[in-house]
Short mmCIF file of C-alpha atoms in Angstrom, two decimals:
data_model
loop_
_atom_site.label_atom_id
_atom_site.label_comp_id
_atom_site.label_asym_id
_atom_site.label_seq_id
_atom_site.Cartn_x
_atom_site.Cartn_y
_atom_site.Cartn_z
CA MET T 1 -0.18 0.04 -0.12
CA PRO T 2 1.50 2.93 -0.46
CA ILE T 3 2.79 5.54 2.11
CA ASN T 4 1.92 9.48 2.00
CA ILE T 5 4.49 11.95 2.85
CA LEU T 6 2.92 15.03 4.43
CA MET T 7 3.51 18.76 4.85
CA PRO T 8 5.07 18.13 8.58
CA ALA T 9 4.26 20.71 11.33
CA LEU T 10 7.61 21.53 12.39
CA SER T 11 6.64 23.81 15.45
CA PRO T 12 3.56 24.75 17.32
CA THR T 13 3.10 28.19 15.36
CA MET T 14 3.78 26.59 11.55
CA GLU T 15 0.67 26.86 9.39
CA LYS T 16 2.77 26.55 6.44
CA GLY T 17 6.05 25.87 5.24
CA ASN T 18 8.46 26.27 2.36
CA LEU T 19 9.52 22.82 0.63
CA ALA T 20 13.20 24.34 0.50
CA LYS T 21 15.06 20.92 -1.23
CA TRP T 22 14.21 17.59 -2.01
CA LEU T 23 17.34 15.45 -0.59
CA LYS T 24 16.18 12.07 -2.61
CA LYS T 25 15.07 11.57 -5.72
CA GLU T 26 12.28 9.69 -7.52
CA GLY T 27 13.15 6.24 -7.62
CA ASP T 28 15.78 6.44 -4.62
CA PRO T 29 15.72 4.16 -2.11
CA ILE T 30 14.58 5.51 1.44
CA LYS T 31 15.30 3.82 4.79
CA SER T 32 13.40 4.92 7.97
CA GLY T 33 15.52 7.87 9.51
CA ASP T 34 16.97 8.75 5.66
CA VAL T 35 16.60 12.27 5.82
CA ILE T 36 14.61 13.17 2.71
CA ALA T 37 14.01 16.97 2.56
CA GLU T 38 14.60 20.51 3.87
CA ILE T 39 11.55 22.35 5.33
CA GLU T 40 11.62 26.17 6.34
CA THR T 41 9.23 26.59 8.87
CA ASP T 42 8.41 30.25 10.55
CA LYS T 43 11.58 29.94 12.93
CA ALA T 44 14.47 27.69 10.89
CA THR T 45 15.34 25.44 8.26
CA MET T 46 14.55 21.57 9.27
CA GLU T 47 15.36 18.32 8.19
CA VAL T 48 12.47 15.87 7.60
CA GLU T 49 13.31 12.17 8.58
CA ALA T 50 11.38 9.51 6.55
CA VAL T 51 9.40 7.15 9.02
CA ASP T 52 8.72 3.84 6.85
CA GLU T 53 10.85 1.93 4.25
CA GLY T 54 10.44 1.58 0.13
CA ILE T 55 10.80 3.48 -2.88
CA LEU T 56 10.06 7.48 -3.20
CA ALA T 57 7.87 6.99 -6.32
CA LYS T 58 6.87 10.25 -7.03
CA ILE T 59 7.37 13.78 -5.59
CA VAL T 60 3.83 15.83 -5.38
CA VAL T 61 5.51 19.11 -4.54
CA PRO T 62 8.76 20.10 -6.06
CA ALA T 63 11.72 21.80 -4.55
CA GLY T 64 11.31 25.54 -3.93
CA SER T 65 7.63 25.36 -3.36
CA GLN T 66 6.35 28.55 -1.14
CA ASP T 67 3.66 28.29 1.73
CA VAL T 68 2.66 24.60 1.48
CA PRO T 69 -0.08 23.84 3.75
CA VAL T 70 1.24 21.52 7.05
CA ASN T 71 -0.55 18.17 6.45
CA GLN T 72 -0.61 18.41 2.27
CA LEU T 73 0.73 15.57 0.53
CA ILE T 74 3.96 16.31 -0.63
CA ALA T 75 5.60 12.72 -2.16
CA LEU T 76 4.75 9.08 -2.29
CA ILE T 77 6.33 6.23 -1.03
CA ALA T 78 6.13 3.01 -2.62
CA GLY T 79 5.81 0.20 -0.14
CA GLU T 80 7.44 -3.39 -0.01
CA GLY T 81 6.97 -5.51 -2.88
CA GLU T 82 4.75 -2.57 -4.97
CA ASP T 83 5.77 -1.19 -7.92
CA ALA T 84 7.26 2.61 -8.21
CA LYS T 85 5.86 3.49 -11.51
CA ALA T 86 2.47 2.25 -10.77
CA VAL T 87 2.17 4.22 -7.26
CA ALA T 88 3.52 7.38 -9.51
CA VAL T 89 0.92 6.89 -12.21
CA GLY T 90 -1.72 6.02 -9.87
CA GLY T 91 -1.01 8.46 -7.02
CA GLY T 92 -1.36 11.72 -9.34
CA ALA T 93 -5.15 11.93 -8.35
CA ALA T 94 -4.96 11.63 -5.18
CA ALA T 95 -2.03 14.10 -4.69
CA ALA T 96 -4.37 16.65 -6.46
CA ALA T 97 -6.67 16.31 -3.72
CA PRO T 98 -6.26 19.09 -1.03
CA VAL T 99 -6.11 17.47 3.02
CA PRO T 100 -9.20 17.72 4.67
CA ALA T 101 -9.17 21.11 7.07
CA ALA T 102 -9.65 19.54 10.09
CA ALA T 103 -6.61 17.44 10.13
CA ALA T 104 -4.67 18.41 12.79
CA PRO T 105 -1.61 20.27 12.30
CA VAL T 106 0.71 18.18 14.37
CA PRO T 107 4.53 17.02 13.51
CA VAL T 108 4.41 14.34 10.69
CA ALA T 109 6.75 12.68 8.55
CA ALA T 110 5.55 9.96 6.54
CA ALA T 111 1.95 8.13 7.37
CA SER T 112 -0.45 5.43 5.70
CA ALA T 113 -1.95 6.31 2.83
CA ALA T 114 -4.92 4.37 3.71
CA ALA T 115 -8.06 6.37 5.54
CA PRO T 116 -7.58 6.82 9.38
CA ALA T 117 -7.23 3.15 10.56
CA PRO T 118 -9.58 1.65 12.75
CA VAL T 119 -8.82 2.13 16.54
CA ALA T 120 -8.29 -1.48 18.23
CA ALA T 121 -10.99 -2.18 20.99
CA SER T 122 -8.72 -5.30 21.99
CA ALA T 123 -7.41 -5.06 25.34
CA PRO T 124 -3.90 -3.61 25.54
CA ALA T 125 -0.61 -5.77 25.21
CA ALA T 126 0.47 -8.29 28.14
CA SER T 127 2.80 -6.74 30.36
CA GLY T 128 6.27 -6.92 28.58
CA SER T 129 4.84 -7.16 25.17
CA ARG T 130 6.60 -4.76 22.72
CA VAL T 131 4.51 -2.27 20.88
CA PHE T 132 6.02 -1.38 17.10
CA ALA T 133 5.90 2.45 16.26
CA SER T 134 7.22 5.26 14.77
CA PRO T 135 8.88 7.56 17.32
CA LEU T 136 6.97 9.96 15.73
CA ALA T 137 3.62 7.90 16.74
CA ARG T 138 5.47 7.27 20.60
CA ARG T 139 6.00 11.07 20.93
CA ILE T 140 2.17 12.07 19.70
CA ALA T 141 0.51 9.41 21.52
CA ARG T 142 2.47 10.54 24.77
CA GLN T 143 1.98 13.85 24.90
CA ALA T 144 -1.73 12.82 24.13
CA GLY T 145 -1.84 10.56 26.87
CA ILE T 146 -3.04 7.26 24.47
CA ASP T 147 -2.26 4.10 25.28
CA LEU T 148 -0.32 2.42 22.18
CA ALA T 149 -1.22 -1.00 23.09
CA ALA T 150 -4.68 0.01 22.63
CA VAL T 151 -4.08 1.46 18.95
CA LYS T 152 -4.06 -1.01 15.77
CA GLY T 153 -1.25 0.04 13.43
CA SER T 154 -1.93 0.51 9.84
CA GLY T 155 2.08 0.85 8.52
CA PRO T 156 4.64 -2.01 7.23
CA HIS T 157 3.87 -5.25 9.71
CA GLY T 158 1.29 -3.33 11.88
CA ARG T 159 3.45 -0.50 12.75
CA VAL T 160 1.82 2.09 14.74
CA VAL T 161 2.23 5.43 12.51
CA MET T 162 1.30 8.70 13.30
CA ALA T 163 -2.14 8.53 11.19
CA ASP T 164 -3.06 5.81 13.60
CA VAL T 165 -2.68 7.74 16.52
CA GLU T 166 -4.74 10.87 15.34
CA ALA T 167 -7.59 8.24 14.42
CA ALA T 168 -7.46 7.18 18.01
CA LYS T 169 -7.22 10.82 19.38
CA ALA T 170 -10.41 11.54 17.12
CA GLY T 171 -12.29 8.03 17.91
CA ALA T 172 -11.28 8.33 21.86
CA GLY T 173 -14.50 9.35 22.82
CA SER T 174 -16.55 6.66 21.02
CA PRO T 175 -17.24 3.35 22.31
CA GLY T 176 -14.33 0.69 21.67
CA GLY T 177 -12.25 3.71 21.02
CA ALA T 178 -8.32 3.69 22.35
CA ARG T 179 -7.78 4.44 25.67
CA ILE T 180 -6.67 7.55 26.76
CA ILE T 181 -4.34 7.65 29.62
CA PRO T 182 -2.44 9.98 32.39
CA MET T 183 0.87 9.67 30.86
CA PRO T 184 3.96 11.28 33.14
CA GLY T 185 4.69 14.39 31.53
CA ALA T 186 2.18 14.78 28.98
CA ALA T 187 1.70 18.42 27.27
CA ALA T 188 -1.75 19.83 28.20
CA PRO T 189 -3.64 21.05 24.82
CA ALA T 190 -2.54 24.09 23.25
CA PRO T 191 -4.79 26.87 23.78
CA ALA T 192 -6.61 28.29 19.97
CA PRO T 193 -4.20 31.32 18.96
CA ALA T 194 -6.10 34.35 18.45
CA ALA T 195 -7.29 35.62 15.05
CA MET T 196 -4.52 38.20 14.25
CA ALA T 197 -6.68 41.53 13.70
CA SER T 198 -6.21 41.93 9.68
CA GLY T 199 -5.14 45.74 10.57
CA PRO T 200 -5.72 48.34 7.57
CA SER T 201 -6.09 46.90 3.95
CA ALA T 202 -2.52 47.21 1.59
CA ASP T 203 -4.58 49.10 -0.74
CA SER T 204 -5.88 51.24 1.35
CA VAL T 205 -2.79 52.24 2.73
CA LYS T 206 -0.98 52.68 -0.26
CA LYS T 207 -3.61 55.27 -1.57
CA LEU T 208 -1.91 57.68 0.71
CA PHE T 209 1.56 57.22 -0.89
CA ALA T 210 2.69 58.52 -4.38
CA GLU T 211 3.01 55.57 -6.60
CA GLY T 212 6.72 54.56 -6.89
CA SER T 213 7.26 55.87 -3.67
CA TYR T 214 7.55 52.83 -1.43
CA GLU T 215 8.63 48.92 -1.84
CA GLU T 216 5.97 46.60 -1.22
CA VAL T 217 7.76 43.54 0.60
CA PRO T 218 5.52 40.53 1.30
CA HIS T 219 5.29 39.02 4.91
CA ASP T 220 7.24 36.04 5.22
CA ASN T 221 5.32 33.12 8.04
CA MET T 222 7.93 34.47 10.38
CA ARG T 223 6.82 37.63 10.73
CA LYS T 224 3.16 36.60 10.16
CA THR T 225 3.65 34.70 13.22
CA ILE T 226 5.32 37.22 15.49
CA ALA T 227 2.92 39.57 14.36
CA ARG T 228 0.02 36.99 15.70
CA ARG T 229 1.51 35.77 18.85
CA LEU T 230 2.92 39.09 19.99
CA LEU T 231 -1.19 40.91 19.63
CA GLU T 232 -2.37 37.46 21.18
CA SER T 233 -0.09 37.65 24.14
CA LYS T 234 -1.08 42.05 24.20
CA GLN T 235 -4.78 41.35 23.78
CA THR T 236 -4.77 38.33 26.29
CA VAL T 237 -2.00 38.45 28.94
CA PRO T 238 -2.39 41.47 31.70
CA HIS T 239 1.14 43.05 31.49
CA PHE T 240 2.69 44.81 34.81
CA TYR T 241 6.34 45.82 34.43
CA VAL T 242 9.18 46.40 37.39
CA THR T 243 11.97 48.70 36.45
CA VAL T 244 15.27 48.08 38.59
CA ASP T 245 18.91 50.00 38.25
CA CYS T 246 22.16 47.27 38.65
CA GLU T 247 25.83 48.34 39.66
CA LEU T 248 27.33 46.71 37.50
CA ASP T 249 31.53 47.67 38.08
CA ALA T 250 31.87 44.18 40.55
CA LEU T 251 30.44 42.28 37.65
CA LEU T 252 32.52 44.08 34.63
CA ALA T 253 35.78 43.26 37.22
CA LEU T 254 34.82 39.47 37.80
CA ARG T 255 34.36 38.96 34.01
CA GLU T 256 37.57 40.40 33.06
CA GLN T 257 39.13 38.44 35.78
CA ILE T 258 37.60 35.09 34.08
CA ASN T 259 38.39 35.86 31.11
CA LYS T 260 41.88 36.29 31.74
CA ALA T 261 41.79 32.84 33.36
CA ALA T 262 40.20 31.23 30.72
CA PRO T 263 42.65 28.55 29.54
CA VAL T 264 43.82 28.54 25.65
CA LYS T 265 42.89 25.39 23.16
CA ASP T 266 44.07 25.51 19.59
CA GLY T 267 45.16 29.08 20.17
CA LYS T 268 41.71 30.36 21.13
CA PRO T 269 40.50 30.68 24.77
CA ALA T 270 38.16 28.29 26.03
CA TYR T 271 35.54 30.97 26.74
CA LYS T 272 34.78 34.46 26.79
CA LEU T 273 31.97 35.45 29.19
CA SER T 274 29.77 38.16 27.95
CA VAL T 275 27.97 40.45 30.07
CA ASN T 276 24.90 38.91 28.66
CA ASP T 277 26.12 35.46 29.55
CA MET T 278 25.98 36.91 33.12
CA VAL T 279 22.52 38.19 33.39
CA ILE T 280 21.40 34.80 32.24
CA LYS T 281 22.64 32.91 34.82
CA ALA T 282 21.37 35.63 37.16
CA MET T 283 18.37 35.63 36.19
CA ALA T 284 18.32 31.53 36.48
CA MET T 285 19.41 31.86 40.12
CA ALA T 286 17.29 34.46 40.79
CA LEU T 287 14.12 32.19 39.70
CA LYS T 288 15.49 29.65 42.04
CA ALA T 289 15.80 31.80 44.77
CA VAL T 290 11.95 32.86 43.93
CA PRO T 291 10.54 29.63 43.13
CA ASP T 292 6.99 31.25 43.18
CA ALA T 293 7.88 33.72 40.39
CA ASN T 294 9.22 30.37 37.71
CA VAL T 295 5.83 29.60 36.36
CA SER T 296 3.47 29.26 33.74
CA TRP T 297 -0.21 30.46 33.93
CA THR T 298 -3.21 28.00 32.62
CA ASP T 299 -6.82 28.28 33.18
CA SER T 300 -6.87 25.52 35.30
CA ALA T 301 -3.60 25.41 37.59
CA MET T 302 -0.54 27.41 37.62
CA LEU T 303 2.84 25.68 36.27
CA LYS T 304 5.26 25.67 39.07
CA HIS T 305 8.58 24.79 37.17
CA LYS T 306 11.29 22.98 38.64
CA HIS T 307 14.07 24.08 35.99
CA ALA T 308 15.13 27.38 35.24
CA ASP T 309 15.29 27.69 31.41
CA ILE T 310 16.04 30.94 29.91
CA GLY T 311 15.09 31.89 26.45
CA VAL T 312 17.03 34.43 25.12
CA ALA T 313 16.21 36.90 21.74
CA VAL T 314 18.28 36.40 19.13
CA SER T 315 17.97 38.92 16.25
CA ILE T 316 17.69 37.17 12.57
CA PRO T 317 16.97 38.59 9.71
CA GLY T 318 13.34 38.95 9.35
CA GLY T 319 12.38 38.72 12.68
CA LEU T 320 13.59 37.01 15.87
CA ILE T 321 13.57 33.65 17.60
CA THR T 322 13.96 32.59 21.09
CA PRO T 323 16.72 29.79 21.59
CA VAL T 324 17.05 28.09 25.19
CA ILE T 325 19.32 27.42 28.09
CA ARG T 326 18.38 24.82 30.17
CA ASP T 327 18.68 24.30 33.78
CA ALA T 328 20.74 27.80 33.38
CA CYS T 329 21.15 27.75 37.35
CA HIS T 330 23.09 24.58 37.63
CA LYS T 331 25.35 25.35 34.57
CA THR T 332 28.61 27.25 34.85
CA LEU T 333 29.09 30.47 33.24
CA SER T 334 31.45 29.66 30.87
CA ALA T 335 29.05 26.44 29.82
CA ILE T 336 26.48 28.90 29.25
CA SER T 337 28.64 31.18 27.30
CA ASN T 338 29.68 28.60 24.75
CA GLU T 339 25.87 27.25 24.37
CA MET T 340 24.57 30.66 23.74
CA LYS T 341 27.23 31.67 21.26
CA ASP T 342 26.57 28.02 19.23
CA LEU T 343 22.85 28.25 19.59
CA ALA T 344 23.08 32.07 18.62
CA ALA T 345 25.05 31.08 15.61
CA ARG T 346 22.76 28.26 14.00
CA ALA T 347 19.81 30.46 14.65
CA LYS T 348 21.11 32.70 12.42
CA ALA T 349 21.52 30.45 10.16
CA ARG T 350 17.63 28.80 10.70
CA LYS T 351 19.33 25.58 12.09
CA LEU T 352 17.83 25.28 15.29
CA LYS T 353 15.58 22.42 16.28
CA PRO T 354 12.09 22.37 17.49
CA GLU T 355 13.59 21.55 21.12
CA GLU T 356 16.03 24.21 21.21
CA TYR T 357 13.75 27.36 20.72
CA GLN T 358 10.47 25.73 22.26
CA GLY T 359 9.41 26.04 25.70
CA GLY T 360 11.47 27.59 28.41
CA THR T 361 10.33 29.25 31.75
CA THR T 362 11.39 33.05 31.21
CA ALA T 363 13.16 35.17 28.41
CA VAL T 364 15.71 37.55 28.57
CA SER T 365 15.76 40.43 25.88
CA ASN T 366 18.61 42.42 25.78
CA LEU T 367 19.20 45.75 23.36
CA GLY T 368 22.07 47.27 25.72
CA MET T 369 24.76 46.69 22.70
CA PHE T 370 22.62 48.92 20.33
CA GLY T 371 22.92 51.77 23.06
CA VAL T 372 19.44 51.15 24.37
CA LYS T 373 18.73 52.84 28.14
CA ASP T 374 15.62 50.89 28.79
CA PHE T 375 12.67 49.36 27.54
CA ALA T 376 9.87 47.08 28.29
CA ALA T 377 9.48 43.79 26.58
CA ILE T 378 6.00 41.92 25.40
CA VAL T 379 5.66 38.58 27.49
CA ASN T 380 5.56 35.45 25.00
CA PRO T 381 3.35 32.62 26.98
CA PRO T 382 3.70 30.36 28.32
CA HIS T 383 6.31 32.48 29.65
CA ALA T 384 4.71 34.50 32.82
CA THR T 385 8.08 36.90 32.82
CA ILE T 386 10.31 38.59 30.40
CA LEU T 387 13.65 40.64 31.05
CA ALA T 388 14.18 43.74 28.83
CA VAL T 389 18.13 44.90 29.64
CA GLY T 390 19.25 48.20 28.53
CA ALA T 391 22.83 49.28 28.59
CA GLY T 392 25.58 49.66 30.94
CA GLU T 393 26.31 53.53 31.28
CA GLN T 394 28.63 55.71 33.49
CA ARG T 395 26.16 57.32 36.01
CA PRO T 396 26.16 59.55 38.77
CA VAL T 397 25.30 57.84 41.98
CA VAL T 398 25.12 58.92 45.50
CA LYS T 399 27.06 56.10 47.91
CA ASN T 400 27.37 57.02 51.81
CA GLY T 401 26.25 60.34 51.36
CA GLN T 402 28.35 61.12 48.37
CA LEU T 403 28.39 61.63 45.05
CA ALA T 404 30.06 59.23 42.61
CA ILE T 405 30.39 57.47 39.34
CA ALA T 406 29.09 53.68 38.61
CA THR T 407 28.32 51.64 35.41
CA VAL T 408 24.67 51.26 35.66
CA MET T 409 22.49 48.76 33.66
CA SER T 410 18.56 49.56 33.66
CA VAL T 411 16.37 46.58 33.36
CA THR T 412 12.95 46.03 33.31
CA LEU T 413 10.50 42.82 34.18
CA SER T 414 7.89 42.20 32.14
CA THR T 415 4.80 40.33 34.17
CA ASP T 416 1.86 38.20 33.30
CA HIS T 417 -0.46 39.77 36.70
CA ARG T 418 -2.43 36.66 36.73
CA ALA T 419 0.80 34.43 37.39
CA VAL T 420 3.51 37.16 38.94
CA ASP T 421 2.06 40.15 40.90
CA GLY T 422 3.52 43.06 41.83
CA ALA T 423 5.12 42.22 44.91
CA LEU T 424 6.57 38.84 43.42
CA GLY T 425 7.85 40.70 40.58
CA ALA T 426 9.56 43.16 42.77
CA GLU T 427 11.08 40.08 44.93
CA LEU T 428 12.56 38.33 41.65
CA MET T 429 13.87 41.97 40.70
CA ALA T 430 15.69 42.24 44.47
CA ALA T 431 17.30 38.55 43.85
CA PHE T 432 18.40 39.47 40.41
CA LYS T 433 19.89 42.59 41.03
CA GLY T 434 21.55 41.13 43.84
CA TYR T 435 23.36 38.31 41.67
CA ILE T 436 24.05 41.43 39.63
CA GLU T 437 25.95 43.48 41.87
CA ASN T 438 27.71 40.79 44.06
CA PRO T 439 28.31 38.35 41.32
CA MET T 440 30.82 36.38 43.05
CA GLY T 441 27.35 34.35 44.63
CA MET T 442 26.90 32.99 40.85
CA LEU T 443 30.35 30.65 41.39
CA VAL T 444 29.28 28.80 44.42
#
């Protein structure tokens, strides 16, 4: 039976993608795990792996195609014992048929071409029995809390594939449907995104300017996603702001001392700390010191995180992306520095994996390198906070009743007031300021 390859949803916000390149051509053998194509998402360029084996019989969507909807058929694989040429000829009509609008935008690689597989009504496999399923099917089942032992596989040799799990999700409420079971760490369904306000039409705005006096640049997927998510945040999240000034002289002295002591490897220092690296560490340790602020708001409960995962805004052509430093409070400053440099470089090349920029428990946005004194950032759900960092600059301060000069940095914490109110935000900022002004505390 032919196997459909569908346009995958490689991030929660992806609705369309660009099929940048095919890495296999028609007639090539395909093995499970082979990288078959490159897809440009709203955040990065991702590699797509095949789940099943066979022959690439037909490429339905050619390389270079723009705005291909998630779950649209993009290629056909001839399964074991099938004639690839017959599949290519017979699959032409099916290829033109649009994917039903009800199809959920979930990560996919290769799925059965048959209609959604019937859900098994049988009891789950006996303890110790192995359930054969693709890694993608296992991940989706784990997120949805579905017992794979109760799902009948339609893939080669009865293997459970993504389409089977989707069918199980759709039929879970019907008699004989697959069991929904509580799974450790199963993710709660994401809330439906708010519709992006259309804003003024292009035609109405263009009438205000002389023809030829402007260049019209169409919105790409990243800019559309940023616009939708930030509008949703400002419309649905009650923002509250807390600003503090932090003296940096002790931190700058420690940074210089640490960088001078860096061992040299292959003619280069093993690390070179930036102020931003130390801000990341200080924010992570502040969240550990004030755990009630390390939270995410949901309609039914507060998610209180056990780790401080710090997203860091990185500017890339056309927008920005927020790679995440996981469990930053337990990492050394040198480890944070090297990890951040690697993530930023791959972010600008649009080579990050989804797990490297999704999630996080807060974020840091630093515009100090542009000379910005202070600003307020927009909370990016599911985060409840985001720290906006300004430039360190010499300012007059009063110490012991005497006027002095100090290097001062203004930082503003934006909070989701439902999760982090004013007093809690102030407590978090006091902890952050303490680590910045007494940076030796970050080394012990």
